[in-house]
mmCIF file of C-alpha atoms in Angstrom:
data_model
loop_
_atom_site.group_PDB
_atom_site.id
_atom_site.type_symbol
_atom_site.label_atom_id
_atom_site.label_comp_id
_atom_site.label_asym_id
_atom_site.label_seq_id
_atom_site.Cartn_x
_atom_site.Cartn_y
_atom_site.Cartn_z
ATOM 1 C CA MET A 1 -8.731 -30.325 68.495
ATOM 2 C CA ALA A 2 -12.231 -28.872 68.297
ATOM 3 C CA ASP A 3 -10.958 -25.435 69.288
ATOM 4 C CA ARG A 4 -8.200 -25.597 66.721
ATOM 5 C CA ASN A 5 -10.600 -26.583 63.967
ATOM 6 C CA HIS A 6 -13.074 -23.812 64.781
ATOM 7 C CA CYS A 7 -10.612 -20.971 65.165
ATOM 8 C CA ALA A 8 -8.724 -19.010 62.525
ATOM 9 C CA ARG A 9 -5.044 -19.739 62.082
ATOM 10 C CA ASP A 10 -2.869 -16.694 61.564
ATOM 11 C CA ARG A 11 0.576 -16.558 59.988
ATOM 12 C CA ALA A 12 2.563 -13.367 60.149
ATOM 13 C CA LEU A 13 5.496 -12.336 57.953
ATOM 14 C CA SER A 14 7.588 -9.376 59.003
ATOM 15 C CA LEU A 15 9.333 -7.269 56.376
ATOM 16 C CA GLU A 16 12.416 -5.164 56.785
ATOM 17 C CA ASP A 17 10.447 -1.922 56.602
ATOM 18 C CA GLY A 18 8.089 -2.907 59.378
ATOM 19 C CA VAL A 19 5.089 -3.837 57.266
ATOM 20 C CA THR A 20 3.429 -7.012 58.421
ATOM 21 C CA VAL A 21 1.461 -9.224 56.067
ATOM 22 C CA VAL A 22 -1.048 -11.533 57.672
ATOM 23 C CA PHE A 23 -2.472 -14.503 55.738
ATOM 24 C CA HIS A 24 -5.694 -15.869 57.175
ATOM 25 C CA LYS A 25 -7.011 -19.301 56.446
ATOM 26 C CA VAL A 26 -10.471 -20.150 57.738
ATOM 27 C CA ASP A 27 -11.129 -23.817 58.274
ATOM 28 C CA SER A 28 -14.477 -25.351 57.641
ATOM 29 C CA HIS A 29 -16.881 -25.540 60.588
ATOM 30 C CA GLY A 30 -17.787 -29.110 60.099
ATOM 31 C CA THR A 31 -16.960 -32.249 58.329
ATOM 32 C CA ASN A 32 -20.207 -32.160 56.329
ATOM 33 C CA SER A 33 -19.596 -28.827 54.548
ATOM 34 C CA GLY A 34 -20.070 -28.986 50.789
ATOM 35 C CA ASP A 35 -18.432 -27.435 47.740
ATOM 36 C CA ASP A 36 -20.274 -24.152 48.263
ATOM 37 C CA ASP A 37 -18.569 -23.648 51.633
ATOM 38 C CA ASP A 38 -15.155 -24.345 50.052
ATOM 39 C CA ASP A 39 -15.812 -21.784 47.327
ATOM 40 C CA ASP A 40 -16.850 -19.169 49.880
ATOM 41 C CA GLU A 41 -13.701 -19.800 51.892
ATOM 42 C CA ASP A 42 -11.506 -19.476 48.809
ATOM 43 C CA GLU A 43 -13.125 -16.194 47.896
ATOM 44 C CA ARG A 44 -12.670 -14.812 51.407
ATOM 45 C CA THR A 45 -9.035 -15.917 51.437
ATOM 46 C CA ALA A 46 -8.384 -14.291 48.069
ATOM 47 C CA ALA A 47 -10.055 -11.072 49.184
ATOM 48 C CA ARG A 48 -7.891 -10.864 52.328
ATOM 49 C CA ILE A 49 -4.730 -11.447 50.324
ATOM 50 C CA ARG A 50 -5.691 -8.698 47.909
ATOM 51 C CA VAL A 51 -6.234 -6.304 50.827
ATOM 52 C CA SER A 52 -2.819 -7.256 52.192
ATOM 53 C CA CYS A 53 -1.221 -6.570 48.814
ATOM 54 C CA ASP A 54 -2.815 -3.153 48.627
ATOM 55 C CA ARG A 55 -1.605 -2.326 52.138
ATOM 56 C CA ILE A 56 1.924 -3.281 51.174
ATOM 57 C CA ASP A 57 1.770 -1.015 48.136
ATOM 58 C CA ASP A 58 0.387 1.869 50.178
ATOM 59 C CA ALA A 59 3.116 1.440 52.750
ATOM 60 C CA GLU A 60 5.793 1.390 50.073
ATOM 61 C CA GLU A 61 4.420 4.558 48.492
ATOM 62 C CA ALA A 62 4.439 6.276 51.894
ATOM 63 C CA ARG A 63 8.027 5.188 52.483
ATOM 64 C CA GLY A 64 9.194 5.993 48.937
ATOM 65 C CA GLY A 65 12.424 7.545 50.192
ATOM 66 C CA GLU A 66 13.622 4.253 51.635
ATOM 67 C CA ARG A 67 13.726 2.370 48.317
ATOM 68 C CA SER A 68 16.816 0.491 47.288
ATOM 69 C CA PRO A 69 19.412 2.215 45.051
ATOM 70 C CA GLU A 70 18.552 -0.085 42.172
ATOM 71 C CA GLY A 71 15.444 1.566 42.412
ATOM 72 C CA SER A 72 12.369 1.078 40.612
ATOM 73 C CA GLU A 73 11.461 -2.508 41.488
ATOM 74 C CA ARG A 74 9.048 -3.193 44.359
ATOM 75 C CA LYS A 75 9.077 -6.347 46.425
ATOM 76 C CA THR A 76 5.683 -7.885 47.136
ATOM 77 C CA LEU A 77 4.975 -11.122 48.854
ATOM 78 C CA CYS A 78 1.489 -11.685 47.433
ATOM 79 C CA PRO A 79 1.154 -14.503 44.921
ATOM 80 C CA PRO A 80 0.693 -13.413 41.289
ATOM 81 C CA THR A 81 -2.560 -15.383 41.120
ATOM 82 C CA PHE A 82 -4.283 -13.132 43.651
ATOM 83 C CA CYS A 83 -2.456 -9.848 43.058
ATOM 84 C CA VAL A 84 -4.735 -7.641 41.017
ATOM 85 C CA ARG A 85 -2.438 -4.631 41.095
ATOM 86 C CA SER A 86 0.080 -6.215 38.729
ATOM 87 C CA ARG A 87 -2.655 -6.923 36.217
ATOM 88 C CA ARG A 88 -4.017 -3.399 36.594
ATOM 89 C CA ALA A 89 -0.550 -1.956 36.076
ATOM 90 C CA ALA A 90 -0.066 -4.109 32.999
ATOM 91 C CA ARG A 91 -3.314 -2.844 31.526
ATOM 92 C CA GLU A 92 -2.348 0.733 32.275
ATOM 93 C CA GLY A 93 1.066 0.146 30.694
ATOM 94 C CA ASN A 94 -0.514 -1.190 27.518
ATOM 95 C CA ALA A 95 -2.815 1.807 27.398
ATOM 96 C CA ASP A 96 0.173 4.135 27.740
ATOM 97 C CA GLU A 97 1.974 2.333 24.924
ATOM 98 C CA ASP A 98 -1.083 2.649 22.677
ATOM 99 C CA SER A 99 -1.328 6.349 23.448
ATOM 100 C CA GLU A 100 2.354 6.830 22.651
ATOM 101 C CA LYS A 101 1.989 5.296 19.160
ATOM 102 C CA PRO A 102 1.787 7.988 16.484
ATOM 103 C CA GLN A 103 -1.728 8.306 15.137
ATOM 104 C CA THR A 104 -2.017 8.377 11.352
ATOM 105 C CA CYS A 105 -3.498 11.594 10.063
ATOM 106 C CA PRO A 106 -6.933 10.932 8.534
ATOM 107 C CA GLY A 107 -6.791 11.286 4.773
ATOM 108 C CA LEU A 108 -2.997 11.056 4.594
ATOM 109 C CA GLY A 109 -3.165 7.994 2.321
ATOM 110 C CA LEU A 110 -5.529 9.802 -0.044
ATOM 111 C CA LEU A 111 -3.178 12.794 -0.067
ATOM 112 C CA TYR A 112 -0.306 10.511 -1.100
ATOM 113 C CA ALA A 113 -2.503 9.029 -3.841
ATOM 114 C CA LEU A 114 -3.350 12.521 -5.085
ATOM 115 C CA LEU A 115 0.324 13.517 -5.191
ATOM 116 C CA SER A 116 1.254 10.391 -7.137
ATOM 117 C CA THR A 117 -1.571 11.082 -9.591
ATOM 118 C CA VAL A 118 -0.385 14.649 -10.157
ATOM 119 C CA PHE A 119 3.211 13.503 -10.692
ATOM 120 C CA PHE A 120 2.236 10.819 -13.209
ATOM 121 C CA SER A 121 0.062 13.335 -15.091
ATOM 122 C CA ILE A 122 2.968 15.788 -15.275
ATOM 123 C CA ILE A 123 5.220 13.009 -16.601
ATOM 124 C CA ALA A 124 2.784 12.309 -19.451
ATOM 125 C CA LEU A 125 2.655 16.037 -20.203
ATOM 126 C CA LEU A 126 6.466 16.282 -20.317
ATOM 127 C CA VAL A 127 6.732 13.250 -22.600
ATOM 128 C CA LYS A 128 4.233 14.879 -24.946
ATOM 129 C CA SER A 129 6.200 18.159 -24.862
ATOM 130 C CA ILE A 130 9.585 16.686 -25.797
ATOM 131 C CA LYS A 131 10.081 16.622 -29.562
ATOM 132 C CA GLY A 132 12.518 14.587 -31.624
ATOM 133 C CA VAL A 133 13.297 11.974 -28.942
ATOM 134 C CA HIS A 134 11.942 8.458 -29.300
ATOM 135 C CA ALA A 135 9.743 7.090 -26.538
ATOM 136 C CA ILE A 136 12.167 4.217 -25.934
ATOM 137 C CA GLU A 137 15.052 6.633 -25.430
ATOM 138 C CA ILE A 138 12.966 8.615 -22.934
ATOM 139 C CA SER A 139 12.247 5.358 -21.096
ATOM 140 C CA ALA A 140 15.967 4.492 -21.076
ATOM 141 C CA ILE A 141 16.892 7.853 -19.536
ATOM 142 C CA ARG A 142 14.209 7.489 -16.889
ATOM 143 C CA CYS A 143 15.369 3.948 -16.021
ATOM 144 C CA PHE A 144 18.983 5.138 -15.788
ATOM 145 C CA PHE A 145 18.272 7.907 -13.272
ATOM 146 C CA GLN A 146 15.824 5.724 -11.407
ATOM 147 C CA MET A 147 18.545 3.102 -11.012
ATOM 148 C CA LEU A 148 20.963 5.722 -9.658
ATOM 149 C CA PHE A 149 18.449 6.904 -7.066
ATOM 150 C CA THR A 150 17.553 3.337 -6.028
ATOM 151 C CA ILE A 151 21.115 2.100 -5.315
ATOM 152 C CA PRO A 152 21.629 4.100 -2.070
ATOM 153 C CA LEU A 153 18.144 3.126 -0.880
ATOM 154 C CA LEU A 154 18.952 -0.565 -1.319
ATOM 155 C CA ILE A 155 22.221 -0.122 0.561
ATOM 156 C CA TYR A 156 20.481 1.752 3.369
ATOM 157 C CA HIS A 157 17.744 -0.870 3.800
ATOM 158 C CA LYS A 158 20.276 -3.751 3.378
ATOM 159 C CA THR A 159 18.025 -5.624 0.952
ATOM 160 C CA GLY A 160 20.748 -6.717 -1.450
ATOM 161 C CA PHE A 161 20.535 -6.437 -5.225
ATOM 162 C CA LEU A 162 19.218 -9.880 -6.168
ATOM 163 C CA GLY A 163 16.412 -10.566 -3.733
ATOM 164 C CA PRO A 164 15.174 -13.898 -2.362
ATOM 165 C CA ARG A 165 16.111 -16.847 -4.538
ATOM 166 C CA ASP A 166 12.542 -18.118 -4.887
ATOM 167 C CA LYS A 167 11.244 -14.650 -5.883
ATOM 168 C CA ARG A 168 13.778 -13.729 -8.547
ATOM 169 C CA ILE A 169 11.751 -15.110 -11.428
ATOM 170 C CA TYR A 170 8.840 -12.878 -10.368
ATOM 171 C CA LEU A 171 11.154 -9.888 -10.007
ATOM 172 C CA VAL A 172 12.443 -10.429 -13.540
ATOM 173 C CA LEU A 173 8.890 -10.707 -14.862
ATOM 174 C CA ARG A 174 7.894 -7.570 -12.977
ATOM 175 C CA GLY A 175 10.833 -5.644 -14.433
ATOM 176 C CA PHE A 176 10.307 -6.869 -17.988
ATOM 177 C CA ILE A 177 6.528 -6.403 -18.152
ATOM 178 C CA GLY A 178 6.538 -3.129 -16.199
ATOM 179 C CA SER A 179 9.213 -1.525 -18.379
ATOM 180 C CA ASN A 180 7.358 -2.573 -21.539
ATOM 181 C CA ALA A 181 4.159 -1.018 -20.194
ATOM 182 C CA MET A 182 6.041 2.238 -19.590
ATOM 183 C CA ILE A 183 7.488 2.242 -23.113
ATOM 184 C CA LEU A 184 4.069 1.598 -24.651
ATOM 185 C CA LEU A 185 2.511 4.422 -22.634
ATOM 186 C CA TYR A 186 5.154 6.921 -23.745
ATOM 187 C CA TYR A 187 4.782 5.802 -27.351
ATOM 188 C CA ALA A 188 0.992 6.178 -27.165
ATOM 189 C CA VAL A 189 1.299 9.695 -25.724
ATOM 190 C CA GLN A 190 3.515 10.713 -28.641
ATOM 191 C CA GLN A 191 1.191 9.250 -31.287
ATOM 192 C CA MET A 192 -2.264 10.357 -30.097
ATOM 193 C CA PRO A 193 -3.920 13.039 -27.917
ATOM 194 C CA LEU A 194 -2.699 13.104 -24.341
ATOM 195 C CA ALA A 195 -6.134 12.621 -22.796
ATOM 196 C CA ASP A 196 -7.043 9.681 -25.039
ATOM 197 C CA ALA A 197 -3.805 7.826 -24.258
ATOM 198 C CA THR A 198 -4.263 8.464 -20.527
ATOM 199 C CA VAL A 199 -7.852 7.208 -20.565
ATOM 200 C CA ILE A 200 -6.930 3.950 -22.296
ATOM 201 C CA MET A 201 -3.976 3.321 -19.997
ATOM 202 C CA PHE A 202 -6.209 4.048 -17.017
ATOM 203 C CA SER A 203 -8.351 1.006 -17.841
ATOM 204 C CA ASN A 204 -5.782 -1.398 -16.351
ATOM 205 C CA PRO A 205 -7.698 -2.090 -13.057
ATOM 206 C CA VAL A 206 -10.433 -3.827 -15.048
ATOM 207 C CA PHE A 207 -7.924 -6.114 -16.741
ATOM 208 C CA THR A 208 -6.220 -6.701 -13.401
ATOM 209 C CA SER A 209 -9.393 -8.301 -12.042
ATOM 210 C CA LEU A 210 -9.674 -10.618 -15.041
ATOM 211 C CA LEU A 211 -6.004 -11.633 -14.956
ATOM 212 C CA ALA A 212 -6.166 -12.229 -11.200
ATOM 213 C CA TRP A 213 -9.114 -14.544 -11.826
ATOM 214 C CA ILE A 214 -7.129 -16.466 -14.468
ATOM 215 C CA PHE A 215 -3.710 -16.706 -12.814
ATOM 216 C CA LEU A 216 -4.383 -16.212 -9.091
ATOM 217 C CA LYS A 217 -7.767 -17.987 -8.933
ATOM 218 C CA GLU A 218 -9.390 -14.937 -7.397
ATOM 219 C CA ARG A 219 -13.135 -14.596 -7.556
ATOM 220 C CA CYS A 220 -14.606 -13.068 -10.718
ATOM 221 C CA THR A 221 -18.189 -11.808 -10.581
ATOM 222 C CA ILE A 222 -20.681 -10.816 -13.242
ATOM 223 C CA TRP A 223 -19.887 -7.191 -12.456
ATOM 224 C CA ASP A 224 -16.289 -7.696 -13.561
ATOM 225 C CA CYS A 225 -17.566 -8.824 -16.958
ATOM 226 C CA VAL A 226 -19.898 -5.824 -17.183
ATOM 227 C CA PHE A 227 -17.087 -3.401 -16.337
ATOM 228 C CA THR A 228 -14.851 -5.051 -18.915
ATOM 229 C CA VAL A 229 -17.495 -4.466 -21.597
ATOM 230 C CA PHE A 230 -17.742 -0.812 -20.506
ATOM 231 C CA THR A 231 -13.966 -0.440 -20.751
ATOM 232 C CA ILE A 232 -13.731 -1.935 -24.225
ATOM 233 C CA SER A 233 -16.623 0.309 -25.324
ATOM 234 C CA GLY A 234 -14.725 3.343 -24.063
ATOM 235 C CA VAL A 235 -11.584 2.308 -25.949
ATOM 236 C CA LEU A 236 -13.603 1.878 -29.146
ATOM 237 C CA LEU A 237 -15.145 5.328 -28.760
ATOM 238 C CA ILE A 238 -11.676 6.828 -28.493
ATOM 239 C CA ALA A 239 -10.112 4.795 -31.298
ATOM 240 C CA ARG A 240 -13.137 5.053 -33.660
ATOM 241 C CA PRO A 241 -12.110 2.240 -36.022
ATOM 242 C CA PRO A 242 -13.393 2.631 -39.603
ATOM 243 C CA PHE A 243 -15.318 -0.668 -39.608
ATOM 244 C CA LEU A 244 -17.575 0.735 -36.863
ATOM 245 C CA PHE A 245 -17.539 4.502 -37.445
ATOM 246 C CA GLY A 246 -16.895 4.683 -41.171
ATOM 247 C CA GLU A 247 -14.916 7.703 -42.274
ATOM 248 C CA HIS A 248 -16.070 9.887 -39.387
ATOM 249 C CA ARG A 249 -12.688 10.822 -37.929
ATOM 250 C CA ARG A 250 -13.332 14.271 -36.546
ATOM 251 C CA GLY A 251 -10.971 15.322 -33.766
ATOM 252 C CA ILE A 252 -8.193 12.890 -34.668
ATOM 253 C CA GLU A 253 -4.756 14.350 -33.969
ATOM 254 C CA GLY A 254 -2.389 14.040 -36.949
ATOM 255 C CA ASN A 255 -2.411 10.960 -39.109
ATOM 256 C CA TYR A 256 -5.159 8.434 -38.401
ATOM 257 C CA ALA A 257 -2.667 5.560 -38.799
ATOM 258 C CA ASN A 258 -0.601 7.011 -35.957
ATOM 259 C CA HIS A 259 -3.783 7.363 -33.907
ATOM 260 C CA ILE A 260 -4.507 3.657 -34.321
ATOM 261 C CA LYS A 261 -0.901 2.809 -33.447
ATOM 262 C CA GLY A 262 -1.167 4.880 -30.303
ATOM 263 C CA THR A 263 -4.472 3.237 -29.368
ATOM 264 C CA ILE A 264 -3.013 -0.251 -29.751
ATOM 265 C CA ALA A 265 0.085 0.738 -27.762
ATOM 266 C CA ALA A 266 -1.997 2.256 -24.951
ATOM 267 C CA PHE A 267 -4.269 -0.789 -24.797
ATOM 268 C CA ALA A 268 -1.267 -3.158 -24.710
ATOM 269 C CA GLY A 269 0.316 -0.972 -22.041
ATOM 270 C CA ALA A 270 -2.827 -1.195 -19.925
ATOM 271 C CA VAL A 271 -2.779 -4.998 -20.183
ATOM 272 C CA GLY A 272 0.941 -4.975 -19.336
ATOM 273 C CA ALA A 273 0.324 -2.823 -16.270
ATOM 274 C CA ALA A 274 -2.400 -5.270 -15.193
ATOM 275 C CA PHE A 275 0.058 -8.161 -15.552
ATOM 276 C CA THR A 276 2.522 -6.207 -13.418
ATOM 277 C CA PHE A 277 -0.031 -5.862 -10.604
ATOM 278 C CA VAL A 278 -0.742 -9.603 -10.766
ATOM 279 C CA VAL A 279 2.979 -10.395 -10.463
ATOM 280 C CA LEU A 280 3.286 -8.009 -7.499
ATOM 281 C CA ARG A 281 0.355 -9.740 -5.800
ATOM 282 C CA LYS A 282 2.009 -13.083 -6.403
ATOM 283 C CA MET A 283 5.222 -11.900 -4.751
ATOM 284 C CA GLY A 284 3.348 -10.467 -1.789
ATOM 285 C CA ARG A 285 5.166 -8.433 0.847
ATOM 286 C CA SER A 286 8.160 -10.732 1.152
ATOM 287 C CA VAL A 287 10.095 -8.598 -1.349
ATOM 288 C CA HIS A 288 11.035 -5.040 -0.494
ATOM 289 C CA TYR A 289 9.486 -2.386 -2.679
ATOM 290 C CA TYR A 290 12.792 -0.767 -3.649
ATOM 291 C CA LEU A 291 14.076 -4.118 -4.839
ATOM 292 C CA SER A 292 11.118 -4.330 -7.195
ATOM 293 C CA VAL A 293 11.883 -0.828 -8.474
ATOM 294 C CA TRP A 294 15.525 -1.844 -8.918
ATOM 295 C CA TYR A 295 14.637 -4.758 -11.204
ATOM 296 C CA TYR A 296 12.227 -2.486 -13.062
ATOM 297 C CA ALA A 297 14.980 0.065 -13.727
ATOM 298 C CA VAL A 298 17.798 -2.357 -14.586
ATOM 299 C CA ILE A 299 15.830 -4.607 -16.937
ATOM 300 C CA GLY A 300 14.114 -1.614 -18.519
ATOM 301 C CA LEU A 301 17.454 0.114 -19.135
ATOM 302 C CA ILE A 302 18.982 -2.986 -20.748
ATOM 303 C CA GLU A 303 15.938 -3.544 -22.912
ATOM 304 C CA CYS A 304 15.762 0.093 -24.011
ATOM 305 C CA ILE A 305 19.467 0.284 -24.878
ATOM 306 C CA ILE A 306 19.254 -2.843 -27.034
ATOM 307 C CA THR A 307 16.056 -1.721 -28.795
ATOM 308 C CA VAL A 308 17.191 1.847 -29.472
ATOM 309 C CA SER A 309 20.551 0.600 -30.729
ATOM 310 C CA ILE A 310 18.826 -1.748 -33.182
ATOM 311 C CA LEU A 311 16.464 1.004 -34.372
ATOM 312 C CA GLY A 312 19.270 3.570 -34.542
ATOM 313 C CA GLU A 313 17.187 6.153 -32.682
ATOM 314 C CA TRP A 314 19.808 7.512 -30.283
ATOM 315 C CA LYS A 315 19.492 11.309 -30.419
ATOM 316 C CA ILE A 316 20.642 14.128 -28.204
ATOM 317 C CA PRO A 317 17.803 16.528 -27.368
ATOM 318 C CA TYR A 318 17.856 19.698 -29.426
ATOM 319 C CA CYS A 319 17.978 22.171 -26.558
ATOM 320 C CA GLY A 320 18.950 22.288 -22.924
ATOM 321 C CA ARG A 321 15.316 22.569 -21.849
ATOM 322 C CA ASP A 322 14.491 19.111 -23.159
ATOM 323 C CA ARG A 323 17.510 17.654 -21.355
ATOM 324 C CA TRP A 324 16.304 19.056 -18.069
ATOM 325 C CA LEU A 325 12.813 17.758 -18.804
ATOM 326 C CA LEU A 326 14.211 14.250 -19.278
ATOM 327 C CA MET A 327 15.862 14.387 -15.863
ATOM 328 C CA LEU A 328 12.654 15.800 -14.359
ATOM 329 C CA ILE A 329 10.713 12.842 -15.783
ATOM 330 C CA ALA A 330 13.036 10.454 -13.949
ATOM 331 C CA VAL A 331 12.737 12.323 -10.632
ATOM 332 C CA LEU A 332 8.955 12.621 -10.847
ATOM 333 C CA GLY A 333 8.705 8.922 -11.745
ATOM 334 C CA ILE A 334 10.475 7.925 -8.533
ATOM 335 C CA ALA A 335 8.404 10.363 -6.475
ATOM 336 C CA GLY A 336 5.154 9.143 -8.021
ATOM 337 C CA GLN A 337 5.923 5.493 -7.349
ATOM 338 C CA THR A 338 7.007 6.271 -3.781
ATOM 339 C CA PHE A 339 3.842 8.206 -2.949
ATOM 340 C CA LEU A 340 1.671 5.548 -4.559
ATOM 341 C CA THR A 341 3.306 2.844 -2.459
ATOM 342 C CA LYS A 342 2.885 4.900 0.721
ATOM 343 C CA ALA A 343 -0.764 5.467 -0.143
ATOM 344 C CA LEU A 344 -1.363 1.722 -0.543
ATOM 345 C CA GLN A 345 0.397 1.052 2.779
ATOM 346 C CA ILE A 346 -1.849 3.483 4.679
ATOM 347 C CA GLU A 347 -5.128 3.420 2.765
ATOM 348 C CA LYS A 348 -7.141 0.620 1.190
ATOM 349 C CA ALA A 349 -6.708 -0.030 -2.504
ATOM 350 C CA ALA A 350 -10.251 0.966 -3.486
ATOM 351 C CA PRO A 351 -10.081 4.606 -2.273
ATOM 352 C CA VAL A 352 -6.640 4.937 -3.861
ATOM 353 C CA ALA A 353 -8.001 3.656 -7.184
ATOM 354 C CA LEU A 354 -10.853 6.152 -6.982
ATOM 355 C CA MET A 355 -8.398 8.964 -6.308
ATOM 356 C CA ARG A 356 -6.427 7.924 -9.405
ATOM 357 C CA THR A 357 -9.425 8.846 -11.574
ATOM 358 C CA ILE A 358 -8.254 12.443 -11.202
ATOM 359 C CA ASP A 359 -5.511 11.470 -13.661
ATOM 360 C CA VAL A 360 -8.081 11.478 -16.468
ATOM 361 C CA VAL A 361 -9.395 14.924 -15.486
ATOM 362 C CA LEU A 362 -5.872 16.349 -15.328
ATOM 363 C CA ALA A 363 -5.079 14.894 -18.753
ATOM 364 C CA PHE A 364 -8.016 16.733 -20.335
ATOM 365 C CA ILE A 365 -7.059 19.963 -18.525
ATOM 366 C CA PHE A 366 -3.402 19.766 -19.580
ATOM 367 C CA GLN A 367 -4.373 18.963 -23.145
ATOM 368 C CA PHE A 368 -6.606 22.037 -23.340
ATOM 369 C CA ILE A 369 -4.186 24.439 -21.614
ATOM 370 C CA PHE A 370 -0.818 23.424 -23.091
ATOM 371 C CA PHE A 371 -1.837 22.051 -26.507
ATOM 372 C CA ASN A 372 -4.998 24.077 -27.152
ATOM 373 C CA ARG A 373 -7.060 20.986 -27.974
ATOM 374 C CA ALA A 374 -10.627 20.787 -26.759
ATOM 375 C CA PRO A 375 -11.912 17.240 -26.159
ATOM 376 C CA THR A 376 -14.447 15.816 -28.602
ATOM 377 C CA MET A 377 -17.697 14.168 -27.613
ATOM 378 C CA TRP A 378 -16.254 10.807 -28.620
ATOM 379 C CA SER A 379 -13.290 11.247 -26.290
ATOM 380 C CA LEU A 380 -15.505 12.398 -23.429
ATOM 381 C CA GLY A 381 -17.850 9.434 -23.953
ATOM 382 C CA GLY A 382 -14.959 6.981 -23.974
ATOM 383 C CA ALA A 383 -13.449 8.583 -20.888
ATOM 384 C CA LEU A 384 -16.796 8.349 -19.094
ATOM 385 C CA CYS A 385 -17.078 4.616 -19.874
ATOM 386 C CA VAL A 386 -13.558 3.883 -18.660
ATOM 387 C CA VAL A 387 -13.873 5.980 -15.487
ATOM 388 C CA VAL A 388 -17.227 4.396 -14.602
ATOM 389 C CA SER A 389 -15.880 0.869 -15.101
ATOM 390 C CA THR A 390 -12.694 1.544 -13.141
ATOM 391 C CA SER A 391 -14.596 3.193 -10.297
ATOM 392 C CA GLY A 392 -17.075 0.307 -10.311
ATOM 393 C CA VAL A 393 -14.279 -2.223 -9.899
ATOM 394 C CA ALA A 394 -12.822 -0.221 -6.996
ATOM 395 C CA LEU A 395 -16.181 0.156 -5.249
ATOM 396 C CA GLN A 396 -16.974 -3.521 -5.714
ATOM 397 C CA LYS A 397 -13.687 -4.577 -4.110
ATOM 398 C CA TRP A 398 -14.241 -2.089 -1.315
ATOM 399 C CA TYR A 399 -17.728 -3.426 -0.609
ATOM 400 C CA SER A 400 -16.678 -7.081 -0.665
ATOM 401 C CA ASN A 401 -13.732 -6.439 1.667
ATOM 402 C CA SER A 402 -15.992 -4.532 4.059
ATOM 403 C CA ARG A 403 -18.388 -7.449 4.222
ATOM 404 C CA LYS A 404 -15.560 -9.874 4.944
ATOM 405 C CA SER A 405 -14.170 -7.694 7.727
#
């Protein structure tokens, strides 16, 4: 008995390919050995089993031609608890999978944001260039073509045409408010200088923060209030109401009454766009983007047809050029929304919002080149206030999200 207790017991397993695996178990040398001796024995046993596993793998690699027809699976007799090769292979496999994933090109999201900004600026320019067609009719034509382009996308993605039952009320709100914001923007562009209408509409991120605080219970800081004051100051500098500026109306395009109408429409459109963003946040990512665009197009088309029919403003464009421009507005609208969505999927919202400030610069450039109108100091001051407030909101969100992460 003493000899058996003090000697090592060997068990041998013979495999078909001639490789022998030997498991050694070393018994304790006395009855009074403590926990430290047991731990040392377990470590030695585990080390020997690992060596045996490695020898099996080396033997199999050397005899690679004798593998089974099924092929790629190796048979090992070492327990998974002690076999380190399987864990090493798993880690290497995960690393290979990570390397095979396509890496996003740095700056691609900002490029998408820039393209969407350029497309939206061109749309505003085209709306300003078309004469004799009401803004609501232009909106109806855009919604019609946008609906035609969206139908095959919905069929391809198999999203359906109604959406989730619990999200339909939000989809209807998104379509109704978003289409009204589009109509108001087009009306403002027709009634006032292109750059002024663009600047006022661009103030919507500031109102988005306030509305998110009211309806979504998001945090509202003192900086949000400061940026809101800056935005309203910029709108007042552009509008120049008589009760603040008297009769000083230099640089006003056309009739001052139309200028005020355009200012009110642009401001209401900015608030409507902010409401749209709040509704989209409320829906989250459970609703496909193209389904949201579908509701936007359908509800906007119905609303525009009813309104234009009541006003009696249905008119065929005077020349073929304007007809092609109307179709181009619809195509660019879809492209702009697509690129903006891709930008928000790749890049954070704050850099995208900062990139959208180029819209204001492009509006002033287009106004000077195509309409021969140099911006006034009042317009530049108002644009500076709005751009600073919008950029401040974006940078604040960016900083707070960076601290959280």
